[in-house]
Amino acid sequence: MMSAMVTSLRVIWRTWLAVFVSVLLVPFSACTVDGSQSGGKPDQDSLAAHVEVVEGRDATARSEDGSLTVELPSESFEGSGELRIVPAVADGVEGWTVELEGAELTGEATLSFSMPGLALGEPPPLVRWAPAIDRRLRIADATVEGDRMVVRTSHFSFWSAISWSRLREEVLAWIGQQLDAMSALAGASDPTCADEEVVRTDGYSVSSDSGRRALWCMGKENGQPVLKVVNGRGYGVAAEYSPGLTFKSMDDKDLVATLANLIPSPPITRGNSVALLPSTNEIQFTASGVPASTVMLSPDAGAYLLSALLFGLDTYAMVATKVAGTAAKETKGLMLTSLQAQSCVNSFSSMATSDIDTPGKARKFFADALGVSFSCLTDAAKQAHFSGPLAVVIEGVIWLMSGVETLVNGLVGALESFDMDGYRVIVHGPTTPPTEKVVVNPFTSTGLAPGWTVGEGSDGVVLDCVFDEGSPHAVGKSTHWCGSVADSANACWSAQSNTAQLWCLNTFDMSDRTLRTYDAVNVDDDTPAPSDPEPLWLELEDGSQYWYRTGGSWGGRADDLRGAYGCLNEVGLCATGEGNVILTPYDTPPIDTTQPAWRVRVGPLGGPDEQFPPPEWVDVTRAWFIAGHRWQGD
């Protein structure tokens, strides 16, 4: 029943459109030689007007249908011959080729075009010409004189006049074609990925829902696993993706990103991110190897709004190209700049929160969104500072688009049902070994462990332990962090019970087995174990090793990430920001411990406003902590 109803609706709107077009096109229909209306296509010679021209005498020729009159004053030509008006088509537009044979045009001729009755508010017809029928049309400088459009010209070529009503119907027919494509799966192409076998060998696999609502592939590019997903629907969707996938690129990225800023579209699941993906567009992600990462493509109010805005921009660009030959990209850029300044875009923010859960609601919402889109773009066109031919005819373009606003609802109503189902793509990462946790303990129950020694004293440096709450790296109690950050005494033990001396690790070198000796005051041997100890050292999957930052002045970044761990092998470079460090946002733990294999962000530091690429997530192979212990030796 639903299929029959949809088919009926589509027949109704096509019939309505055909009748509407036929009524508006009557004034421009071709006539036969005897003046009767003809629905056929007579050959051009039978409709050509031939008039003899004689030097020194005025000449006038009219097309067989009376739509075009050419007046040739005697002083505007030399020689004798024939003036011909021949029906022709240039750039898909019907018109006439005006030819002067045997004589030469030396001055100006007058071309006048009949002007049909205009609709309410309709501007005068548009007159265009082309140097030849295989050349692009140009806008002529025409004026209204009585009931005709008049052009004075010093050259003969292809000429055409068309009413804005007819142009409007051509635009509506084009919109109908676009909506036809939207009502079913769009003609999206499968994406292509390099090294698909390689990424599988690396341990990645992908699973997805069935059907062609989305098309995807996974491969490896520039050493990174890459997932590409194409929206197979005829309208936009929200692409919500989980941690483990990092946005890389998207078709029409700049245009979509600018429009998406007007449309809030929060994720359904906290911690996920959302990108609005137009019809047939491709989005790319890099995968970081977590056990499972998901991309969900779902119908969404914000995505419908984005589709409506893109639809409106495409329509305006099509009109500008058709009418004035203006490049679509240039038109979209000017319209987009002007659109952002229009108060009507505030309507998009409120519409983005709409609850759309049925196909009927989706059709109505999209129709409303198109109405807002065309209305906003019409307002934007009034403010846009177009140059060249489009600026001359912008009044007509605005009239045309204003009419489209009121007629497009019927076309949307004939759409087949919107598909409300989502489509899920899951990337399964390689099985990564869990991070190994190593506990450093230089002591036995009676003394130093084999291989460990105690170094000389600290030359009079005395550490104050008044604020000591224990080492943040300890997995047990009775550890110490005393003195200032410059002392780097953040991994220490009491030398003996009831003594004022600390033995501390060299926190910049995990291979050093010599304990540094410090005199100390205010030592409390019963410090507690931290509830969530932080590693003293880290080793990443690439073999690099990092030490815990205790303070000091480090570089910065424009994204406000700060350094949390410095590089063990290049202490100076890491501290000055010339090499990589482990980064973290303020008030956020530097290590992601949500999976068995921990991860950290790695990247450089520089000036406080220096721009860097986003940091890379890297797996942690090992993490070192210190034992809680009170040495009971002599």
XYZ file of C-alpha atoms in Angstrom:
634
model
C 0.000 0.000 0.000
C 2.772 2.445 0.924
C 4.555 1.724 -2.383
C 1.359 2.405 -4.357
C 0.771 5.651 -2.446
C 4.348 6.835 -3.087
C 4.037 6.015 -6.797
C 0.762 7.944 -6.948
C 2.307 10.980 -5.289
C 5.233 10.979 -7.691
C 2.853 10.809 -10.689
C 0.768 13.680 -9.252
C 3.708 16.062 -8.797
C 5.198 15.253 -12.190
C 1.800 15.855 -13.838
C 1.407 19.128 -11.930
C 4.891 20.248 -12.946
C 4.306 19.368 -16.619
C 1.046 21.346 -16.719
C 2.620 24.317 -14.919
C 5.551 24.365 -17.328
C 3.334 24.080 -20.403
C 1.196 27.050 -19.264
C 4.200 29.280 -18.628
C 5.952 28.307 -21.837
C 3.063 29.289 -24.176
C 4.431 32.799 -24.890
C 7.717 31.290 -26.072
C 6.363 28.340 -28.094
C 7.441 28.103 -31.703
C 4.950 28.995 -34.416
C 4.621 27.533 -37.885
C 4.947 29.767 -40.950
C 1.189 30.317 -41.052
C 1.203 31.401 -37.408
C -0.535 28.353 -35.868
C 0.818 26.846 -32.656
C 2.943 23.767 -33.241
C 4.081 21.225 -30.726
C 6.551 19.736 -33.192
C 10.020 20.818 -34.267
C 9.928 22.240 -37.823
C 13.290 22.318 -39.550
C 15.224 25.533 -39.155
C 15.117 26.557 -42.804
C 11.294 26.500 -42.816
C 11.260 28.961 -39.883
C 14.114 31.156 -41.113
C 13.244 34.746 -42.068
C 14.964 36.007 -45.225
C 14.965 39.738 -46.075
C 16.830 41.408 -48.921
C 19.024 44.334 -47.902
C 19.993 47.069 -50.331
C 22.715 49.601 -49.653
C 21.253 52.989 -48.782
C 17.856 51.651 -47.654
C 16.647 50.646 -44.180
C 15.918 46.946 -43.696
C 13.728 45.114 -41.194
C 13.405 41.365 -40.579
C 11.146 39.426 -38.202
C 11.391 35.839 -37.061
C 8.577 33.680 -38.330
C 7.004 33.544 -34.852
C 7.290 37.326 -34.439
C 9.355 37.039 -31.249
C 12.456 38.768 -32.661
C 12.649 41.867 -34.887
C 15.934 43.085 -36.382
C 16.097 46.688 -37.655
C 19.013 47.649 -39.875
C 19.279 51.423 -40.570
C 20.782 52.300 -43.946
C 23.723 54.100 -42.367
C 24.680 51.004 -40.313
C 25.745 48.725 -43.204
C 27.566 48.752 -46.532
C 26.793 46.646 -49.593
C 23.742 44.620 -50.491
C 22.769 41.108 -49.572
C 20.444 39.204 -47.298
C 19.470 39.451 -43.623
C 18.559 36.092 -42.124
C 17.027 35.109 -38.745
C 17.465 31.354 -38.213
C 16.200 29.391 -35.138
C 19.154 27.790 -33.319
C 20.260 26.335 -29.997
C 23.382 27.419 -28.088
C 24.521 26.049 -24.750
C 21.194 24.214 -24.459
C 19.192 27.442 -24.932
C 16.800 28.063 -27.818
C 17.213 31.308 -29.757
C 18.145 32.675 -33.167
C 21.257 33.151 -35.231
C 21.189 36.560 -36.956
C 23.238 36.574 -40.185
C 24.056 39.326 -42.699
C 25.293 37.882 -46.003
C 26.721 39.921 -48.865
C 26.809 43.140 -46.836
C 28.883 44.372 -43.893
C 27.556 45.738 -40.608
C 29.454 48.984 -39.947
C 27.231 50.583 -37.309
C 24.535 49.520 -34.854
C 21.497 47.376 -35.496
C 18.467 47.161 -33.189
C 17.144 43.824 -31.931
C 13.787 43.800 -30.161
C 12.221 40.802 -28.455
C 8.530 40.385 -27.675
C 7.822 40.426 -23.948
C 5.079 38.099 -22.681
C 2.777 39.006 -19.837
C 4.792 38.982 -16.615
C 3.827 37.328 -13.362
C 3.411 39.461 -10.240
C 6.751 41.082 -9.422
C 8.536 39.285 -12.292
C 11.465 41.246 -13.782
C 11.671 41.737 -17.567
C 12.991 38.778 -19.597
C 16.682 38.007 -19.715
C 18.429 38.635 -23.052
C 21.639 36.744 -23.771
C 23.982 36.270 -26.718
C 26.954 34.165 -27.754
C 29.640 34.816 -30.398
C 28.775 31.400 -31.861
C 26.412 28.557 -30.987
C 29.298 26.559 -29.487
C 30.365 29.399 -27.166
C 29.218 30.319 -23.652
C 26.218 32.655 -23.351
C 26.708 36.219 -22.150
C 24.212 38.706 -20.704
C 23.167 41.487 -23.066
C 22.557 45.100 -22.076
C 18.813 45.198 -22.829
C 16.219 47.868 -22.026
C 12.425 47.794 -21.831
C 10.746 49.890 -24.538
C 6.976 49.512 -24.450
C 6.105 45.836 -24.688
C 9.501 44.726 -26.032
C 13.067 44.166 -24.844
C 15.504 46.160 -26.991
C 19.223 45.658 -27.616
C 21.482 47.775 -29.821
C 24.473 45.897 -31.158
C 27.352 46.280 -33.585
C 27.652 42.539 -34.215
C 25.384 39.692 -35.293
C 25.606 36.323 -33.566
C 23.368 34.020 -31.513
C 20.624 35.770 -29.513
C 18.035 34.528 -27.027
C 15.399 35.978 -24.697
C 13.822 33.977 -21.913
C 11.346 34.875 -19.186
C 12.221 34.439 -15.532
C 9.072 32.346 -15.188
C 10.474 29.853 -17.646
C 13.836 29.873 -15.912
C 12.046 29.236 -12.624
C 10.338 26.180 -14.072
C 13.643 24.887 -15.411
C 15.068 25.257 -11.911
C 12.082 23.431 -10.424
C 12.546 20.624 -12.926
C 16.204 20.417 -11.896
C 15.215 20.355 -8.216
C 12.766 17.558 -8.986
C 15.592 15.533 -10.518
C 17.748 16.074 -7.445
C 14.916 15.037 -5.137
C 14.360 11.935 -7.255
C 17.961 10.996 -6.510
C 17.409 11.648 -2.803
C 14.369 9.382 -2.566
C 16.455 6.252 -3.064
C 20.066 5.291 -2.394
C 22.312 7.822 -4.093
C 24.800 6.835 -6.753
C 27.691 6.678 -4.334
C 30.905 4.978 -5.418
C 32.819 2.482 -3.334
C 35.915 4.054 -1.739
C 39.350 2.650 -2.515
C 42.074 1.946 0.038
C 45.716 1.069 -0.515
C 47.377 -1.921 1.171
C 44.191 -3.586 2.418
C 46.066 -6.885 2.792
C 48.813 -5.163 4.770
C 46.423 -3.701 7.329
C 44.835 -7.130 7.801
C 48.286 -8.604 8.344
C 48.789 -5.938 11.027
C 45.836 -7.471 12.884
C 42.995 -5.105 11.911
C 39.576 -6.292 10.782
C 36.272 -4.528 10.057
C 32.664 -5.598 10.498
C 29.538 -3.669 9.492
C 25.792 -3.771 9.018
C 24.404 -5.044 5.713
C 23.162 -2.988 2.779
C 24.517 0.035 0.934
C 23.508 2.832 3.270
C 27.259 3.194 3.793
C 30.262 2.017 1.769
C 33.662 1.516 3.362
C 37.182 0.160 3.039
C 40.239 -0.042 5.298
C 43.863 0.109 4.250
C 47.182 1.665 5.148
C 48.463 5.051 3.998
C 51.668 6.798 5.061
C 52.262 4.042 7.587
C 48.895 4.516 9.313
C 45.762 2.341 9.234
C 43.012 4.344 7.497
C 39.244 3.780 7.431
C 37.201 5.405 4.636
C 33.408 5.570 4.858
C 31.045 6.925 2.152
C 27.481 8.028 2.865
C 25.394 5.995 0.426
C 22.137 7.856 1.037
C 20.746 10.746 -0.944
C 20.768 13.041 2.093
C 23.165 13.892 4.899
C 23.730 11.801 8.002
C 25.529 12.265 11.310
C 28.748 10.248 11.515
C 29.371 9.602 15.217
C 32.741 7.993 15.947
C 34.290 6.672 19.137
C 37.796 7.114 20.636
C 40.369 5.115 18.746
C 39.390 6.795 15.471
C 40.796 10.214 14.594
C 39.159 12.415 11.933
C 41.508 12.812 8.978
C 39.628 14.388 6.064
C 36.289 14.715 4.272
C 35.022 15.742 0.829
C 33.952 19.403 0.722
C 35.645 19.764 4.103
C 35.873 23.561 4.163
C 32.322 24.152 2.938
C 30.809 21.490 5.198
C 32.782 22.643 8.236
C 31.648 26.238 7.755
C 28.004 25.225 7.460
C 28.262 22.683 10.279
C 29.355 25.488 12.626
C 25.825 26.878 12.212
C 24.287 23.562 13.271
C 24.939 22.017 16.704
C 24.959 18.216 16.558
C 26.152 16.686 19.854
C 27.054 12.986 20.088
C 24.615 10.480 21.535
C 27.354 8.766 23.564
C 29.545 10.849 25.826
C 33.166 10.881 24.726
C 32.322 10.341 21.061
C 32.666 12.938 18.310
C 30.286 13.838 15.468
C 30.851 14.946 11.876
C 27.981 15.813 9.523
C 28.429 13.845 6.299
C 26.588 15.007 3.139
C 25.204 12.617 0.533
C 27.830 10.537 -1.337
C 30.641 12.273 0.585
C 33.589 10.336 1.967
C 35.025 10.700 5.467
C 38.419 9.310 6.480
C 39.773 8.282 9.880
C 43.083 7.001 11.175
C 42.820 4.075 13.584
C 44.975 3.872 16.711
C 44.649 0.176 17.457
C 42.157 0.034 20.326
C 40.239 -3.281 20.550
C 37.097 -1.848 18.929
C 36.190 1.563 17.482
C 32.833 2.408 15.929
C 31.463 4.752 13.277
C 27.660 5.084 13.294
C 25.947 6.811 10.347
C 22.454 7.864 11.406
C 19.661 10.180 10.233
C 19.888 13.385 12.235
C 18.166 16.768 12.324
C 21.478 18.577 11.996
C 22.432 16.446 8.996
C 19.080 17.176 7.321
C 19.690 20.886 7.885
C 23.160 20.589 6.380
C 21.653 18.792 3.367
C 19.085 21.573 2.968
C 21.778 24.275 3.088
C 23.969 22.433 0.596
C 20.907 21.865 -1.604
C 20.142 25.587 -1.520
C 23.737 26.537 -2.313
C 23.858 24.040 -5.188
C 20.593 25.459 -6.544
C 21.871 29.036 -6.368
C 25.135 28.002 -8.010
C 23.218 26.212 -10.774
C 21.084 29.298 -11.397
C 24.147 31.565 -11.459
C 25.898 29.252 -13.920
C 22.812 28.909 -16.109
C 21.902 32.586 -16.116
C 25.235 34.387 -16.053
C 27.897 31.740 -16.603
C 29.299 32.510 -13.150
C 31.517 29.749 -11.722
C 29.663 27.621 -9.162
C 32.566 27.731 -6.696
C 32.730 31.531 -6.821
C 28.973 31.842 -6.299
C 28.977 29.441 -3.348
C 31.839 31.327 -1.717
C 30.097 34.692 -1.972
C 26.764 33.274 -0.821
C 28.348 31.428 2.105
C 30.123 34.557 3.339
C 26.903 36.556 3.156
C 24.827 33.718 4.637
C 26.796 33.703 7.890
C 25.815 37.332 8.491
C 22.066 36.691 8.140
C 19.941 36.587 11.289
C 17.788 33.806 9.819
C 20.568 31.257 10.414
C 19.548 31.349 14.088
C 16.554 29.271 13.034
C 18.908 26.406 12.248
C 20.114 26.121 15.843
C 16.582 25.653 17.181
C 15.623 23.233 14.395
C 18.686 21.066 15.084
C 17.144 19.862 18.343
C 14.041 18.471 16.616
C 13.013 14.908 17.395
C 12.625 13.045 14.097
C 11.665 9.395 14.488
C 9.369 8.619 11.549
C 9.647 8.974 7.748
C 6.700 11.358 7.732
C 8.383 13.654 10.234
C 11.584 13.465 8.204
C 9.829 14.576 4.996
C 8.089 17.467 6.719
C 11.276 18.515 8.517
C 13.303 18.446 5.300
C 10.675 20.488 3.471
C 10.736 23.076 6.285
C 14.541 23.051 6.247
C 14.604 23.692 2.495
C 12.202 26.588 2.970
C 14.464 28.161 5.591
C 17.512 27.475 3.427
C 16.082 29.146 0.303
C 14.741 32.057 2.352
C 18.104 32.644 4.043
C 19.989 32.348 0.772
C 17.633 34.800 -0.927
C 18.330 37.289 1.863
C 22.038 36.563 1.511
C 21.899 37.213 -2.237
C 20.527 40.707 -1.582
C 23.590 41.471 0.540
C 26.273 39.597 -1.427
C 28.572 41.871 -3.429
C 28.511 40.022 -6.744
C 30.677 41.314 -9.551
C 30.296 40.771 -13.269
C 27.156 39.601 -15.075
C 25.384 38.091 -12.061
C 25.238 41.483 -10.333
C 23.280 42.812 -13.334
C 20.540 40.181 -13.054
C 20.490 39.546 -9.313
C 16.968 41.043 -9.074
C 15.714 38.342 -11.414
C 17.611 35.611 -9.569
C 16.060 36.703 -6.255
C 12.567 36.698 -7.786
C 13.189 33.259 -9.239
C 14.477 31.809 -5.952
C 11.662 33.387 -3.930
C 9.185 31.482 -6.071
C 11.124 28.259 -5.644
C 10.686 28.564 -1.858
C 6.920 28.362 -2.134
C 6.791 25.535 -4.695
C 9.405 23.133 -3.403
C 7.259 21.776 -0.550
C 5.075 19.860 -3.005
C 8.133 18.233 -4.512
C 9.492 17.112 -1.139
C 6.088 15.720 -0.204
C 6.333 13.281 -3.114
C 9.580 11.763 -1.855
C 9.701 8.111 -0.987
C 10.047 7.320 2.709
C 13.202 8.509 4.404
C 15.245 5.603 5.715
C 15.451 6.005 9.488
C 17.870 3.118 10.167
C 21.484 3.656 11.161
C 24.556 1.928 9.732
C 27.439 0.807 11.933
C 31.081 0.163 10.974
C 33.302 -1.403 13.653
C 37.099 -1.428 13.407
C 38.672 -4.241 15.411
C 42.236 -3.322 16.327
C 45.121 -5.761 16.641
C 45.464 -7.594 19.918
C 47.914 -5.394 21.792
C 49.717 -6.876 24.815
C 48.686 -5.162 28.059
C 51.064 -2.626 29.526
C 53.647 -4.312 31.761
C 53.869 -2.800 35.244
C 57.373 -2.916 36.815
C 57.963 -2.192 40.522
C 61.446 -0.918 41.460
C 62.641 -2.083 44.893
C 66.323 -1.505 45.813
C 65.921 -3.318 49.176
C 65.563 -6.698 50.750
C 64.236 -7.168 54.258
C 67.739 -6.721 55.695
C 69.636 -4.437 53.321
C 70.292 -3.311 49.760
C 69.319 -5.682 46.968
C 72.123 -7.110 44.831
C 73.366 -4.661 42.222
C 72.370 -1.544 44.166
C 74.759 0.868 45.856
C 74.526 4.089 47.855
C 76.279 7.180 46.514
C 77.986 10.007 48.316
C 76.122 12.712 50.204
C 74.546 15.762 48.618
C 77.134 18.349 49.724
C 75.129 20.019 52.451
C 71.721 19.951 50.731
C 69.017 19.325 53.318
C 65.540 18.310 52.156
C 62.536 19.554 54.093
C 59.821 16.894 54.278
C 57.217 19.025 56.063
C 54.802 18.677 53.115
C 55.726 15.077 52.344
C 52.705 12.886 51.549
C 54.735 10.048 50.073
C 55.996 9.416 46.560
C 53.251 9.645 43.865
C 54.911 6.672 42.154
C 54.672 4.219 45.045
C 52.536 1.091 45.212
C 52.951 0.910 49.012
C 53.478 3.110 52.048
C 56.596 4.594 53.659
C 57.997 6.454 50.621
C 58.913 10.107 50.273
C 58.884 13.194 48.035
C 60.716 16.012 49.792
C 62.375 19.329 49.000
C 61.683 21.512 45.983
C 60.936 20.339 42.470
C 64.481 21.258 41.501
C 65.812 18.557 43.893
C 64.018 15.816 41.902
C 63.604 13.838 45.126
C 60.235 12.398 44.180
C 61.142 8.686 44.569
C 62.846 8.216 47.954
C 62.970 5.991 51.042
C 64.265 6.523 54.554
C 67.818 5.261 54.881
C 67.032 3.610 58.268
C 64.298 3.814 60.821
C 64.377 6.950 62.924
C 67.126 8.611 60.843
C 67.055 11.954 59.054
C 68.480 10.697 55.775
C 66.816 9.779 52.461
C 68.013 7.505 49.695
C 66.539 8.472 46.319
C 66.443 7.153 42.744
C 68.018 9.047 39.864
C 64.668 9.890 38.254
C 66.274 10.868 34.929
C 67.892 7.467 34.295
C 66.131 4.172 34.947
C 69.356 2.233 34.368
C 71.185 3.968 37.274
C 71.452 1.597 40.280
C 73.139 4.104 42.613
C 70.896 5.742 45.235
C 71.489 9.424 45.918
C 71.861 10.377 49.577
C 70.156 13.455 51.103
C 70.018 14.807 54.653
C 66.417 15.598 55.568
C 64.297 17.172 58.283
C 60.682 16.600 59.319
C 60.738 13.024 58.034
C 57.642 10.902 58.708
C 58.256 7.219 58.016
C 54.531 6.374 57.935
C 53.491 8.121 54.729
C 50.467 6.485 53.026
C 50.392 4.733 49.670
C 48.769 6.845 46.914
C 45.328 5.682 45.822
C 46.208 6.032 42.114
C 49.999 5.940 41.661
C 51.546 7.589 38.602
C 54.406 5.847 36.771
C 57.888 7.216 37.394
C 59.080 6.085 33.970
C 57.360 4.982 30.780
C 58.540 2.970 27.797
C 56.488 3.334 24.607
C 55.956 0.827 21.816
C 58.647 2.515 19.701
C 61.224 1.931 22.465
C 61.455 5.549 23.614
C 61.604 6.125 27.388
C 60.198 9.043 29.372
C 60.581 10.444 32.889
C 57.961 12.032 35.132
C 57.931 15.826 35.138
C 58.218 17.316 38.634
C 58.087 20.962 37.587
C 60.225 23.519 35.795
C 59.591 25.805 32.853
C 58.720 23.939 29.656
C 57.488 25.098 26.268
C 53.861 25.439 25.208
C 51.454 24.915 22.322
C 48.520 26.785 20.808
C 46.179 23.910 21.752
C 47.121 24.363 25.452
C 48.443 20.822 25.886
C 51.266 20.692 28.455
C 54.257 18.442 28.895
C 53.800 15.649 31.466
C 56.816 13.390 30.793
C 60.179 14.244 29.254
C 62.360 12.055 27.051
C 65.005 10.067 28.944
C 67.414 9.841 26.048
C 67.231 13.532 25.134
C 66.646 15.386 28.361
C 67.793 18.762 27.101
C 65.810 18.636 23.876
C 62.606 17.522 25.592
C 62.870 20.153 28.313
C 63.325 22.986 25.789
C 60.555 21.774 23.512
C 62.725 20.878 20.510
C 61.828 17.175 20.736
C 58.830 15.094 21.646
C 57.287 14.918 25.092
C 54.230 13.206 26.505
C 51.382 15.728 26.439
C 48.182 16.110 28.392
C 45.394 18.665 28.797
C 45.309 20.517 32.090
C 43.510 18.687 34.904
C 43.511 15.456 32.888
C 45.630 12.341 33.599
C 48.390 12.031 30.994
C 47.869 8.292 30.546
C 44.746 6.656 29.095
C 44.361 3.533 31.223
C 40.867 2.571 30.016
C 42.257 -0.374 27.984
C 44.747 -3.083 29.027
C 47.293 -1.430 26.724
C 47.712 2.107 28.066
C 48.121 5.051 25.682
C 49.703 8.512 25.793
C 49.770 11.545 23.509
C 53.205 12.330 22.034
C 54.189 15.579 20.352
C 56.531 18.606 20.489
C 56.449 21.811 22.528
C 57.399 25.312 21.446
C 56.117 28.827 21.945
C 52.849 29.369 23.830
C 50.963 30.184 20.589
C 52.880 27.868 18.271
C 50.715 25.666 16.044
C 51.513 21.952 15.914
C 49.702 18.990 14.350
C 47.510 17.008 16.772
C 49.623 14.728 18.974
C 49.916 11.052 18.099
C 48.486 8.409 20.412
C 51.163 5.809 21.246
C 50.817 2.598 23.255
C 52.734 2.212 26.532
C 54.777 -0.996 26.688
C 56.019 -0.682 30.302
C 55.343 1.538 33.295
C 57.671 1.722 36.333
C 56.568 2.319 39.939
C 58.473 2.126 43.232
C 57.892 -0.275 46.092
C 56.601 0.828 49.443
C 59.249 -0.215 51.969
C 60.913 0.739 55.256
C 64.408 -0.665 55.353
C 65.039 -2.459 58.622
C 68.781 -2.938 58.124
C 71.584 -1.587 60.300
